[in-house]
Short mmCIF file of C-alpha atoms in Angstrom, two decimals:
data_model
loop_
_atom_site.label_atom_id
_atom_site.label_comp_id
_atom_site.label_asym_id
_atom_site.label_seq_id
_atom_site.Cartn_x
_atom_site.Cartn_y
_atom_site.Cartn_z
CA UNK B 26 227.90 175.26 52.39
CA UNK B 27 225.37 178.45 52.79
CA UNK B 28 222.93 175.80 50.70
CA UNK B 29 223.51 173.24 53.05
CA UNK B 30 223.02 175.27 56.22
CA UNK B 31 219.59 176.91 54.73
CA UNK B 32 218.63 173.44 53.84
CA UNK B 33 219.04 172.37 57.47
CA UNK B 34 217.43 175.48 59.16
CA UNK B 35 214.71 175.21 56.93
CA UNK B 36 214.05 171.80 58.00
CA UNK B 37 214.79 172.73 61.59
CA UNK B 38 212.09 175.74 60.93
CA UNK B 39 209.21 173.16 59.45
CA UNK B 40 209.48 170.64 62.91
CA UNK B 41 209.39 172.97 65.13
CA UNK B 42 206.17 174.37 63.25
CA UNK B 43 205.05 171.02 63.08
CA UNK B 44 205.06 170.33 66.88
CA UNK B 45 204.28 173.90 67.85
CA UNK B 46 201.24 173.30 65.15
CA UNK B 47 200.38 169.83 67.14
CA UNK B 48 200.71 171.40 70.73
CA UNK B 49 198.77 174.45 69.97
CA UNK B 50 195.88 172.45 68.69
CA UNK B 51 195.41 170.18 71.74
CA UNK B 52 195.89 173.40 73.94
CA UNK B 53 192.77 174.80 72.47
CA UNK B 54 190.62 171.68 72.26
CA UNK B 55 191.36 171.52 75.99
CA UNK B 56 190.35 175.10 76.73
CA UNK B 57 187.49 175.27 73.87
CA UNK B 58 186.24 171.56 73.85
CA UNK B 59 184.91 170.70 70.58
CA UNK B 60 182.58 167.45 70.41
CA UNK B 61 182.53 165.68 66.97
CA UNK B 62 180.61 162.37 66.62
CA UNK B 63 181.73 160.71 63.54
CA UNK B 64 180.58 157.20 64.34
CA UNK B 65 178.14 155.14 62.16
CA UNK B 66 175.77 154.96 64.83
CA UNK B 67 175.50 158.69 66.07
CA UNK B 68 176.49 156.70 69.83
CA UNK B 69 177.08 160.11 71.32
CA UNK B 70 174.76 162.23 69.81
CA UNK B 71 171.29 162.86 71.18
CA UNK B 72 168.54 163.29 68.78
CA UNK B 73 165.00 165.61 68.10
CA UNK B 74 163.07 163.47 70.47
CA UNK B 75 165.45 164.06 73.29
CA UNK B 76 166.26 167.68 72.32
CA UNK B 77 162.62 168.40 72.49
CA UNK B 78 162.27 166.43 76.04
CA UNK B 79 165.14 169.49 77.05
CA UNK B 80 163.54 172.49 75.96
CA UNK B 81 160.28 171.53 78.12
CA UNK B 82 161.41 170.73 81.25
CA UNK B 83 159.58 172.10 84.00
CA UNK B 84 162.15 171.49 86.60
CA UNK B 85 165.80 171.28 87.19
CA UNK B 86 167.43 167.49 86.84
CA UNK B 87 170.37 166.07 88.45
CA UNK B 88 172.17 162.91 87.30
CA UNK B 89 174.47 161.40 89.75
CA UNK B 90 176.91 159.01 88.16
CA UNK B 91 177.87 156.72 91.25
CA UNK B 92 181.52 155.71 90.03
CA UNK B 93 184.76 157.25 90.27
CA UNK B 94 184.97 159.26 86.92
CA UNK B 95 188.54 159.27 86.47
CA UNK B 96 188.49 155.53 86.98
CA UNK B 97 185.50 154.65 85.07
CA UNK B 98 185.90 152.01 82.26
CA UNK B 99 185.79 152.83 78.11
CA UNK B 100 181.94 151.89 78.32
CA UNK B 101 181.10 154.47 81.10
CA UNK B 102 183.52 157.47 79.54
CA UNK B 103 181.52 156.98 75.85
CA UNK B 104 178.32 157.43 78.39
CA UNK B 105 179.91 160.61 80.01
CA UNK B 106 180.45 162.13 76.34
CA UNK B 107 176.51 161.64 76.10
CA UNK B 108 175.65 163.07 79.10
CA UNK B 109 177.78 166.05 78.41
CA UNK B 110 175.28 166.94 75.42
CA UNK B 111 172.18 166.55 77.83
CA UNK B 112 173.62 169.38 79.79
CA UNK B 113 175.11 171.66 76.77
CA UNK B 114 171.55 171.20 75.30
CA UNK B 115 169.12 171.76 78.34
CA UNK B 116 169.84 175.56 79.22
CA UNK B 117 171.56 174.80 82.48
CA UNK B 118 168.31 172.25 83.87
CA UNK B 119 170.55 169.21 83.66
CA UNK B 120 173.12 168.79 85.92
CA UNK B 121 176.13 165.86 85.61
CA UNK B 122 177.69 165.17 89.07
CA UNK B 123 179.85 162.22 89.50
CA UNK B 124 180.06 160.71 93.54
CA UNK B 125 182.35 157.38 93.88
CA UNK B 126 180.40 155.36 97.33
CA UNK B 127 184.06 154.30 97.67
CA UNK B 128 185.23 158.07 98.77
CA UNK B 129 181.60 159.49 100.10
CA UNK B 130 180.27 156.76 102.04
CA UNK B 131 177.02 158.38 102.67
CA UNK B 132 176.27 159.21 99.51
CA UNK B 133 173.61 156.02 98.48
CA UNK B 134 172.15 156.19 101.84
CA UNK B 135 171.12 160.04 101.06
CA UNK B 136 170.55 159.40 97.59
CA UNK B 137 168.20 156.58 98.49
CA UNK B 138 167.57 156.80 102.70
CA UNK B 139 164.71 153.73 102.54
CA UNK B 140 166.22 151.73 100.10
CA UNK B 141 163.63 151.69 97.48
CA UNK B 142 165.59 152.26 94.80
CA UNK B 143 168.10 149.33 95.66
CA UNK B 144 171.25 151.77 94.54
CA UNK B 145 174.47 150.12 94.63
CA UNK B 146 178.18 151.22 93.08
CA UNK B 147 178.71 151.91 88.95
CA UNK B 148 174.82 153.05 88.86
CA UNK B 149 173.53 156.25 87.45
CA UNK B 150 170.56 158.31 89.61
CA UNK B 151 168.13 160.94 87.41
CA UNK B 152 166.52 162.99 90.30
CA UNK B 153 164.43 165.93 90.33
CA UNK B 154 162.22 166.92 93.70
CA UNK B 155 161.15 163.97 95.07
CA UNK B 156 160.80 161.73 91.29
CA UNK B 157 163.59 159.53 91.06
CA UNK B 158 164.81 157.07 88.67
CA UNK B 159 168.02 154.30 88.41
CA UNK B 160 169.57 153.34 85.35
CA UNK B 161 171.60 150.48 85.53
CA UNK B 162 174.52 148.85 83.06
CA UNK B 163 171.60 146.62 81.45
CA UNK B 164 169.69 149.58 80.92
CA UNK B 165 172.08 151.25 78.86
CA UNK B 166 173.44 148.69 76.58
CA UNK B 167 171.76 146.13 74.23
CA UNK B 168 173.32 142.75 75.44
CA UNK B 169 174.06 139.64 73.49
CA UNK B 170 175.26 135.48 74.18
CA UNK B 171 178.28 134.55 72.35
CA UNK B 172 177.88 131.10 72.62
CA UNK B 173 181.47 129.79 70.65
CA UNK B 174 183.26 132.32 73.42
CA UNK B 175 180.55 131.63 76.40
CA UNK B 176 180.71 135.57 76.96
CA UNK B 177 177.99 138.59 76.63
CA UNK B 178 178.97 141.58 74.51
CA UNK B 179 177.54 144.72 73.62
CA UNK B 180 175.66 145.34 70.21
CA UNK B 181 174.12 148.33 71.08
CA UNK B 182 173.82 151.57 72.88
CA UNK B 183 170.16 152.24 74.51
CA UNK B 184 171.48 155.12 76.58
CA UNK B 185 170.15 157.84 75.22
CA UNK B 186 166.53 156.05 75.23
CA UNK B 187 167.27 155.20 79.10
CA UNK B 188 168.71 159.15 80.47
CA UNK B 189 166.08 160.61 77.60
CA UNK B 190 163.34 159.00 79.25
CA UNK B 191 164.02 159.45 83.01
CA UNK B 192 164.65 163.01 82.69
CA UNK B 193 161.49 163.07 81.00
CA UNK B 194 159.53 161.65 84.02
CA UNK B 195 161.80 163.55 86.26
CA UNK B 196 161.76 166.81 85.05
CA UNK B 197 158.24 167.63 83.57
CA UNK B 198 155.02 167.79 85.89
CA UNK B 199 152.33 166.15 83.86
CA UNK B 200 148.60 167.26 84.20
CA UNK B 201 147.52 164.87 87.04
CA UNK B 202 143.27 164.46 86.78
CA UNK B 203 141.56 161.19 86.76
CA UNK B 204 138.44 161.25 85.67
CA UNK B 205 136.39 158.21 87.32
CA UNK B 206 133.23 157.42 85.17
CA UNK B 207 130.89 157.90 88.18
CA UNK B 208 127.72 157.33 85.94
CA UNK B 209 129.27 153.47 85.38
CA UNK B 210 130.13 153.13 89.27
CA UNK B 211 127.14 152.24 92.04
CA UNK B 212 128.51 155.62 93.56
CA UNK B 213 130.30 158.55 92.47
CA UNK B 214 133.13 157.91 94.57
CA UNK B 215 132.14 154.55 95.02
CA UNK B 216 133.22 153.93 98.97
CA UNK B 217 134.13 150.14 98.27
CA UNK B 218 137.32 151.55 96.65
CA UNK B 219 137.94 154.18 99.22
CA UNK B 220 141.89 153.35 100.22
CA UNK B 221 142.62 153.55 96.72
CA UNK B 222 140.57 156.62 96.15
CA UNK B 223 142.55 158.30 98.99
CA UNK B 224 146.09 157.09 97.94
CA UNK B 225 145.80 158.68 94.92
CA UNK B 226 145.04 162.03 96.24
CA UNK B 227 148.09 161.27 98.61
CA UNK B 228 150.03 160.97 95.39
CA UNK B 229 149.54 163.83 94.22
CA UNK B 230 146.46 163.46 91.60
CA UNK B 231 143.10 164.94 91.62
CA UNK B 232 139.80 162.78 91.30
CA UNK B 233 137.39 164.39 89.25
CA UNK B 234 133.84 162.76 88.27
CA UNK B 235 132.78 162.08 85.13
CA UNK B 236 129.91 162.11 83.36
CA UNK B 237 130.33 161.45 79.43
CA UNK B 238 127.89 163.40 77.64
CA UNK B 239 129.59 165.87 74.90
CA UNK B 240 133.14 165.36 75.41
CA UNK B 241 135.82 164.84 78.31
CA UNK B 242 138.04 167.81 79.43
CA UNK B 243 141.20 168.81 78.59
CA UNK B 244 142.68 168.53 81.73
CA UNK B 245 142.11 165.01 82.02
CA UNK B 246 145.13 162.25 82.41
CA UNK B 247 143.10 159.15 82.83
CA UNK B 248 139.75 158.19 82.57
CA UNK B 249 139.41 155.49 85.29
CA UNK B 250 136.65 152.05 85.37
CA UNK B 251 136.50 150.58 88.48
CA UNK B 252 133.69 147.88 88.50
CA UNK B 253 131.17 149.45 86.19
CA UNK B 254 127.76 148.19 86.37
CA UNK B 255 126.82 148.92 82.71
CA UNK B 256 128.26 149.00 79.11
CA UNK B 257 128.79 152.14 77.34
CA UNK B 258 126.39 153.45 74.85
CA UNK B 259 127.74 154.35 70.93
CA UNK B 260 127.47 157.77 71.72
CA UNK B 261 129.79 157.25 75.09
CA UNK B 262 131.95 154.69 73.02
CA UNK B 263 132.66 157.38 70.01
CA UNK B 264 133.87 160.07 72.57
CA UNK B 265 136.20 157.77 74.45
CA UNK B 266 137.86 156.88 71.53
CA UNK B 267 138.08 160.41 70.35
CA UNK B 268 140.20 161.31 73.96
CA UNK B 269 142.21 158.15 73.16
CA UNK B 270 142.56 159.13 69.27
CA UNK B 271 144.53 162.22 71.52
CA UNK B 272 146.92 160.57 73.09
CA UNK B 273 144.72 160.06 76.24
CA UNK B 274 144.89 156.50 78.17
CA UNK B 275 142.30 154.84 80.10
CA UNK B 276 141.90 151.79 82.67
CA UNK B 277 139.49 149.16 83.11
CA UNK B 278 139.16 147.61 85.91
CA UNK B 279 136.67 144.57 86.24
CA UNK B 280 135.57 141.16 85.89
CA UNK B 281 133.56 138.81 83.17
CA UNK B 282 130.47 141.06 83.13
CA UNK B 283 132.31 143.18 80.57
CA UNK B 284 132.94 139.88 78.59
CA UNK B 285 129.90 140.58 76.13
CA UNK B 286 129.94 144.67 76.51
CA UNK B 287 130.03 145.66 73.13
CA UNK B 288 131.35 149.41 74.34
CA UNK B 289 134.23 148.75 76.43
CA UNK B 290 135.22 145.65 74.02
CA UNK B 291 135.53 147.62 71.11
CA UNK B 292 137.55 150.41 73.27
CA UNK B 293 140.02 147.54 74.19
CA UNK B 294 139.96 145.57 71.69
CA UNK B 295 141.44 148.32 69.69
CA UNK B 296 144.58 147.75 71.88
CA UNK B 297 144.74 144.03 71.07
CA UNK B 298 143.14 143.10 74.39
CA UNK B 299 139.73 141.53 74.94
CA UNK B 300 137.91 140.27 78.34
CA UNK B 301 137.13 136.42 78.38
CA UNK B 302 133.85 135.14 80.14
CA UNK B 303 135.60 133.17 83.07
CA UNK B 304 136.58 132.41 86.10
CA UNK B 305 140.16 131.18 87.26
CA UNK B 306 140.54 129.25 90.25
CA UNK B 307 143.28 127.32 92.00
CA UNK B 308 143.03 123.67 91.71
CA UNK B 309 146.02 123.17 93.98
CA UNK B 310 145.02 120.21 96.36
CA UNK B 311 146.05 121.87 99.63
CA UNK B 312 143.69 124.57 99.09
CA UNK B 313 140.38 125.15 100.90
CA UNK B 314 137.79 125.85 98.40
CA UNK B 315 134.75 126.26 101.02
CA UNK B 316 137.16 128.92 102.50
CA UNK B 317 138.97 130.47 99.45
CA UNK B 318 136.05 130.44 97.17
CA UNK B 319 137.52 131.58 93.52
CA UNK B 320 140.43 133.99 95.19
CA UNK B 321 143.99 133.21 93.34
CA UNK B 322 147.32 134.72 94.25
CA UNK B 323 149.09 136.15 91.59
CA UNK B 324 152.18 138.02 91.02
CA UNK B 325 153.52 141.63 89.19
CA UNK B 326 156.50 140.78 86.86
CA UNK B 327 158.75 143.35 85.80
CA UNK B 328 158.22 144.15 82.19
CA UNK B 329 159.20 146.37 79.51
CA UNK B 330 156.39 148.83 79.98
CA UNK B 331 156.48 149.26 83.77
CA UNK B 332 159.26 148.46 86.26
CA UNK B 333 157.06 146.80 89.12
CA UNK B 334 158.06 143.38 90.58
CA UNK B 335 155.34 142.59 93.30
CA UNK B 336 154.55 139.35 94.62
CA UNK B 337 150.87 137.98 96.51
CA UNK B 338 148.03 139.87 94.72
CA UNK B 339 144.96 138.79 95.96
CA UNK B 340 141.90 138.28 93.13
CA UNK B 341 138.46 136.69 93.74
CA UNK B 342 136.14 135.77 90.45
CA UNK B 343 139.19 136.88 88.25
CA UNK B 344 138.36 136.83 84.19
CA UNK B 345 141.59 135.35 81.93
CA UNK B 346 141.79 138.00 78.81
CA UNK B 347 143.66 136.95 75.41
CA UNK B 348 146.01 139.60 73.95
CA UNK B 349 145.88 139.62 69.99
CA UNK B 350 149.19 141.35 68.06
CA UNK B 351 148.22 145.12 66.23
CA UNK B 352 149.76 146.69 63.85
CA UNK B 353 151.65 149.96 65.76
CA UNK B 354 151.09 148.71 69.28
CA UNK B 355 152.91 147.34 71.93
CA UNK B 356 151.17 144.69 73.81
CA UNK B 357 152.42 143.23 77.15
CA UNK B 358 151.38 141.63 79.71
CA UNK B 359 151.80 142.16 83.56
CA UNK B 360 150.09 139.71 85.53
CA UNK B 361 149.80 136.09 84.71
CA UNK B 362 149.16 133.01 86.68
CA UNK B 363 150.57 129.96 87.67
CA UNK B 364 149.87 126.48 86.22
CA UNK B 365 147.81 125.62 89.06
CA UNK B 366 145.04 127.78 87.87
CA UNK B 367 142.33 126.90 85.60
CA UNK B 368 139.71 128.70 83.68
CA UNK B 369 135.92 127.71 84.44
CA UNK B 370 135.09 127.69 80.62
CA UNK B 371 138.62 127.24 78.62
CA UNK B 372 140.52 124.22 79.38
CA UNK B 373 143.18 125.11 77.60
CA UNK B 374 146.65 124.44 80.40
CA UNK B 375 149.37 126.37 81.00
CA UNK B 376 148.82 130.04 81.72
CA UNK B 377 146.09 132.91 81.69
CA UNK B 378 146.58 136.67 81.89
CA UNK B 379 144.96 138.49 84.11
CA UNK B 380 146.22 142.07 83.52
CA UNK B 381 147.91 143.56 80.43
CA UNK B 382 148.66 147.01 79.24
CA UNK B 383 148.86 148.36 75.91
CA UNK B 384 150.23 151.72 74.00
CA UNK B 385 149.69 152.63 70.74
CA UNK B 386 151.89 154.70 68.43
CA UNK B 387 150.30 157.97 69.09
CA UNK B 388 151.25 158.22 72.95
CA UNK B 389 147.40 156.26 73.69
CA UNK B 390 147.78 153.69 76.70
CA UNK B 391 145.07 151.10 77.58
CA UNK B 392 145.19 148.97 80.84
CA UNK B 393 142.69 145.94 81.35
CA UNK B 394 142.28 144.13 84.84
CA UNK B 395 140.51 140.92 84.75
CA UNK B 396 139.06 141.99 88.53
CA UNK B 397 138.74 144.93 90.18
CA UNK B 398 138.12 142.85 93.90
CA UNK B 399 141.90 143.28 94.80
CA UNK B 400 140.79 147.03 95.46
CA UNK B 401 138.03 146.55 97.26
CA UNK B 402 138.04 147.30 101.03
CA UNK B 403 136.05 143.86 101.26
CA UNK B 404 139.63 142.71 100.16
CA UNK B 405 141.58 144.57 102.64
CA UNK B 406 139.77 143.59 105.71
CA UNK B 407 139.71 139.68 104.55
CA UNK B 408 143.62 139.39 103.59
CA UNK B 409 145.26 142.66 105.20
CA UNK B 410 148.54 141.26 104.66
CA UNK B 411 147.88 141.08 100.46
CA UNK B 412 146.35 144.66 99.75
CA UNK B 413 149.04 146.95 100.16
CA UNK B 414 150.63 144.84 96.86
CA UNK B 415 147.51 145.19 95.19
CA UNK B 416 147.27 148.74 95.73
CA UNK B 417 151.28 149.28 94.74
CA UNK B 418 150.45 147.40 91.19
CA UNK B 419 147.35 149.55 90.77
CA UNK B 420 149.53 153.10 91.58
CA UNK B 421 152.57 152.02 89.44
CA UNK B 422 150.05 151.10 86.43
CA UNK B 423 148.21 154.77 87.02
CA UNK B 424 151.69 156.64 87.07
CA UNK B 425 152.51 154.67 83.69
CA UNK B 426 149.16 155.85 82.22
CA UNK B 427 149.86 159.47 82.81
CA UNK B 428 153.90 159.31 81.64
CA UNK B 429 154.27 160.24 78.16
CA UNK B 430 156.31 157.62 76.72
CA UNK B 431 159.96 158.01 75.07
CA UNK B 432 160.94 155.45 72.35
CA UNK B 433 164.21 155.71 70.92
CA UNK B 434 165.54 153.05 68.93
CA UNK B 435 168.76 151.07 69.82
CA UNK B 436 171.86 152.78 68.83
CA UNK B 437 173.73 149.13 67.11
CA UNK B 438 177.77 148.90 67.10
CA UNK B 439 179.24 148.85 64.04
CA UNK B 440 180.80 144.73 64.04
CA UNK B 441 184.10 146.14 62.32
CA UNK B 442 184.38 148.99 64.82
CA UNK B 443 187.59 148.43 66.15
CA UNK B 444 187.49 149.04 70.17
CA UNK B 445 190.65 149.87 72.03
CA UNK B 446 191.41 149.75 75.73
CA UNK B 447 192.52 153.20 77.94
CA UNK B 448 196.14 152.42 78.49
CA UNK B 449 196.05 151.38 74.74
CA UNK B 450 194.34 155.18 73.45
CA UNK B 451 196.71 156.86 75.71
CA UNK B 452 199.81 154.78 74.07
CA UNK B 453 198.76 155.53 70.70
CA UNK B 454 197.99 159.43 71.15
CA UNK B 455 201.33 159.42 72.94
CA UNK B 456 202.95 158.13 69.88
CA UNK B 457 201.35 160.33 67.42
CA UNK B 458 201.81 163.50 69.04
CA UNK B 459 204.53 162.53 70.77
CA UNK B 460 207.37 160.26 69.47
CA UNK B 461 206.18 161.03 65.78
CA UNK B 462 206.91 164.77 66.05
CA UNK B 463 210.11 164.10 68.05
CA UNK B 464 211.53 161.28 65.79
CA UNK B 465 211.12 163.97 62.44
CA UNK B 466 212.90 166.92 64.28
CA UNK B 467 215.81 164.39 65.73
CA UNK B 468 215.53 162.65 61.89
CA UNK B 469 216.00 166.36 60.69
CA UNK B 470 218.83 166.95 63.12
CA UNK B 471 220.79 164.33 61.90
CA UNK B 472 220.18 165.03 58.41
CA UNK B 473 220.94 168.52 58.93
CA UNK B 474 224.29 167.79 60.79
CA UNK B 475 225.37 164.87 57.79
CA UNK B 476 224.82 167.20 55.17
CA UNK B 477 226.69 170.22 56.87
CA UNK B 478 229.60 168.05 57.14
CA UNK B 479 229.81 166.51 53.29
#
């Protein structure tokens, strides 16, 4: 009988160990939180590149999740378990702050008082002084058409590539000199560009002029062409390269002239673009041609490389340029026309591009402009109504020029991973630490109690 009863206590002894094992465990996770990423994809893991974006932030950031975190879906939560390694990692610059529009009404008007950034509900908001960015569901998932279930699904995670990259243009303050080649302009400030001369300064950036004899300095962001008159010599060719060969970026703005410039065309053509010697017109019926001459209206699409939508950019005596695929550099377009323009010299149908912008794998960014006219102040006494778009396409391509770049690759889901709903996790822990530990102790009871009687 003695036998019997130490049998029992002893099994009485081991549950009770068991669950006070269990309960002490989750008590210290809760008060000493210990992240472990153990899936295939690293999902919640940042890497070097972002860890290095952390420990050179100029500024503080703040990240405002617009959602309701207790009520956020499994999607958002695996994006809050991200987020909390941005701010362990950043030495208290990044700051996580979730505001549901729902509760705080106000909050998207004072996040956003003119509307710019077209914030809505379930968006996330990376803010620091007065650089903002949005990231949206699409930006933080890699999407995919199941056509046999008619229904998107996720195959990727490209959040750390979307917060990694925001707090990067957020939170750093960049060296902001343009150098305009004054020696390749009919002035050194040439006044025909003056609006756009003075927005810039508005914006924050210094004009400096160049003159390219031994080298170019090494404060310089962006070494600027607006209209130049003549081609650059070797000599001027070999040092441009070398500030590109740096990581430095330069823009071109101008027209066919450059078409058989042996300096700038080997400078661009490095970066897959080349200058064709045309002009596109419109050879829509209802236009005036005594009246419009060669001037097109074109419009900004939103791309890849710069987030810009713009619509009604005025050009006059426009040059078409082809884009040729490199090796290491990513090519892409950002204006192209209509199928009611032609070329003067390449029949070809369809549709020309008129502006493209190129980066290479070193951090070196390229922008071509088939026409620098939309700048002009000519322009923006003619049309009024079009140059304030030109002049938005022209800033937006300037700030992309002087943002260092952040390419992560997309995070993919593991097709056997087996995902599991909320109310599902929470039945299954509740089970396992739970109704596990209590069905062994009562199973002990019982044992206990049939053995004490035999």
């Amino acid at each position: 009988m003695k036998r019997i009863n130490a049998a029992g206590a002893d099994i009485i002894i081991t549950t009770l160990l068991v669950l006070g094992i269990v309960f002490l465990i989750n008590a210290c996770v809760k008060v000493f939180p210990v992240e472990l990423d153990f899936s295939e994809g690293r999902y919640y893991t940042i890497g070097e590149q972002s860890k290095s974006v952390l420990n050179e932030l100029d500024t503080d950031v703040k990240i405002y999740a617009l959602f309701d975190e207790g009520k956020a879906d499994s999607e958002y939560q695996k994006i809050d378990t991200l987020l909390r390694s941005y701010e362990s990692l950043s030495n208290g610059k990044v700051h996580v702050e979730y505001k549901d529009p729902d509760i705080d009404t106000e909050i998207i008007a004072k996040l956003d008082p003119d509307s710019e950034l077209g914030l809505t509900k379930n968006m996330f908001l990376v803010t620091s002084g007065d650089k903002a960015r949005k990231i949206e569901y699409s930006d933080l998932f890699e999407m995919e058409y199941d056509e046999r279930t008619s229904a998107w699904f996720n195959t990727g995670s490209n959040a750390e590539q979307a917060f990694t990259d925001a707090i990067n243009y957020t939170g750093k303050i960049e060296r902001r000199v343009i150098y305009n080649a004054a020696s390749y302009s009919s002035d050194e400030l040439n006044p025909e560009y003056l609006t756009f001369w003075n927005d810039m300064i508005s914006n924050g950036y210094k004009l400096a002029s160049l003159n390219i004899e031994d080298s170019v300095p090494s404060d310089a962001a962006v070494i600027l062409f607006i209209a130049p008159k003549k081609d650059l010599t070797q000599h001027e060719t070999e040092i441009i390269k070398a500030f590109l060969d740096n990581g430095g970026s330069v823009a071109l703005f101008t027209n066919r002239i450059a078409a058989d410039w042996k300096g700038f065309s080997s400078i661009i053509h490095d970066y897959g673009i080349s200058i064709n010697d045309d002009i596109l017109y419109n050879t829509d019926q209802s236009a005036e041609p005594e009246k419009e001459g060669n001037r097109i209206l074109l419009n900004a699409k939103e791309s890849d490389s710069i987030p810009l939508e713009t619509y009604g950019i005025s050009f006059t005596d426009a040059a078409s340029l082809t884009i040729t695929e490199k090796s290491q550099t990513d090519i892409a377009p950002v204006i192209i026309t209509e199928e009611n323009i032609s070329s003067s010299e390449y029949d070809k149908g369809g549709t020309y591009t008129v502006a493209a912008v190129s980066e290479k794998s070193n951090g070196s960014k390229a922008v071509v402009f088939g026409c620098a006219d939309f700048l002009s102040e000519t322009n923006a006494k003619e049309i009024s109504g079009y140059f304030p778009m030109g002049l938005y396409v022209a800033e937006s391509v300037v700030d992309w020029l002087n943002t260092q770049s952040i390419k992560i690759e997309t995070k993919q889901f593991n097709s056997s991973e087996l995902i599991i709903s909320d109310d599902k996790a929470n039945y299954i822990g509740l089970v396992t630490i739970g109704i596990i530990p209590i069905y062994i102790f009562a199973a002990g009871i019982i044992i206990w109690r049939r053995r004490k009687f035999l």
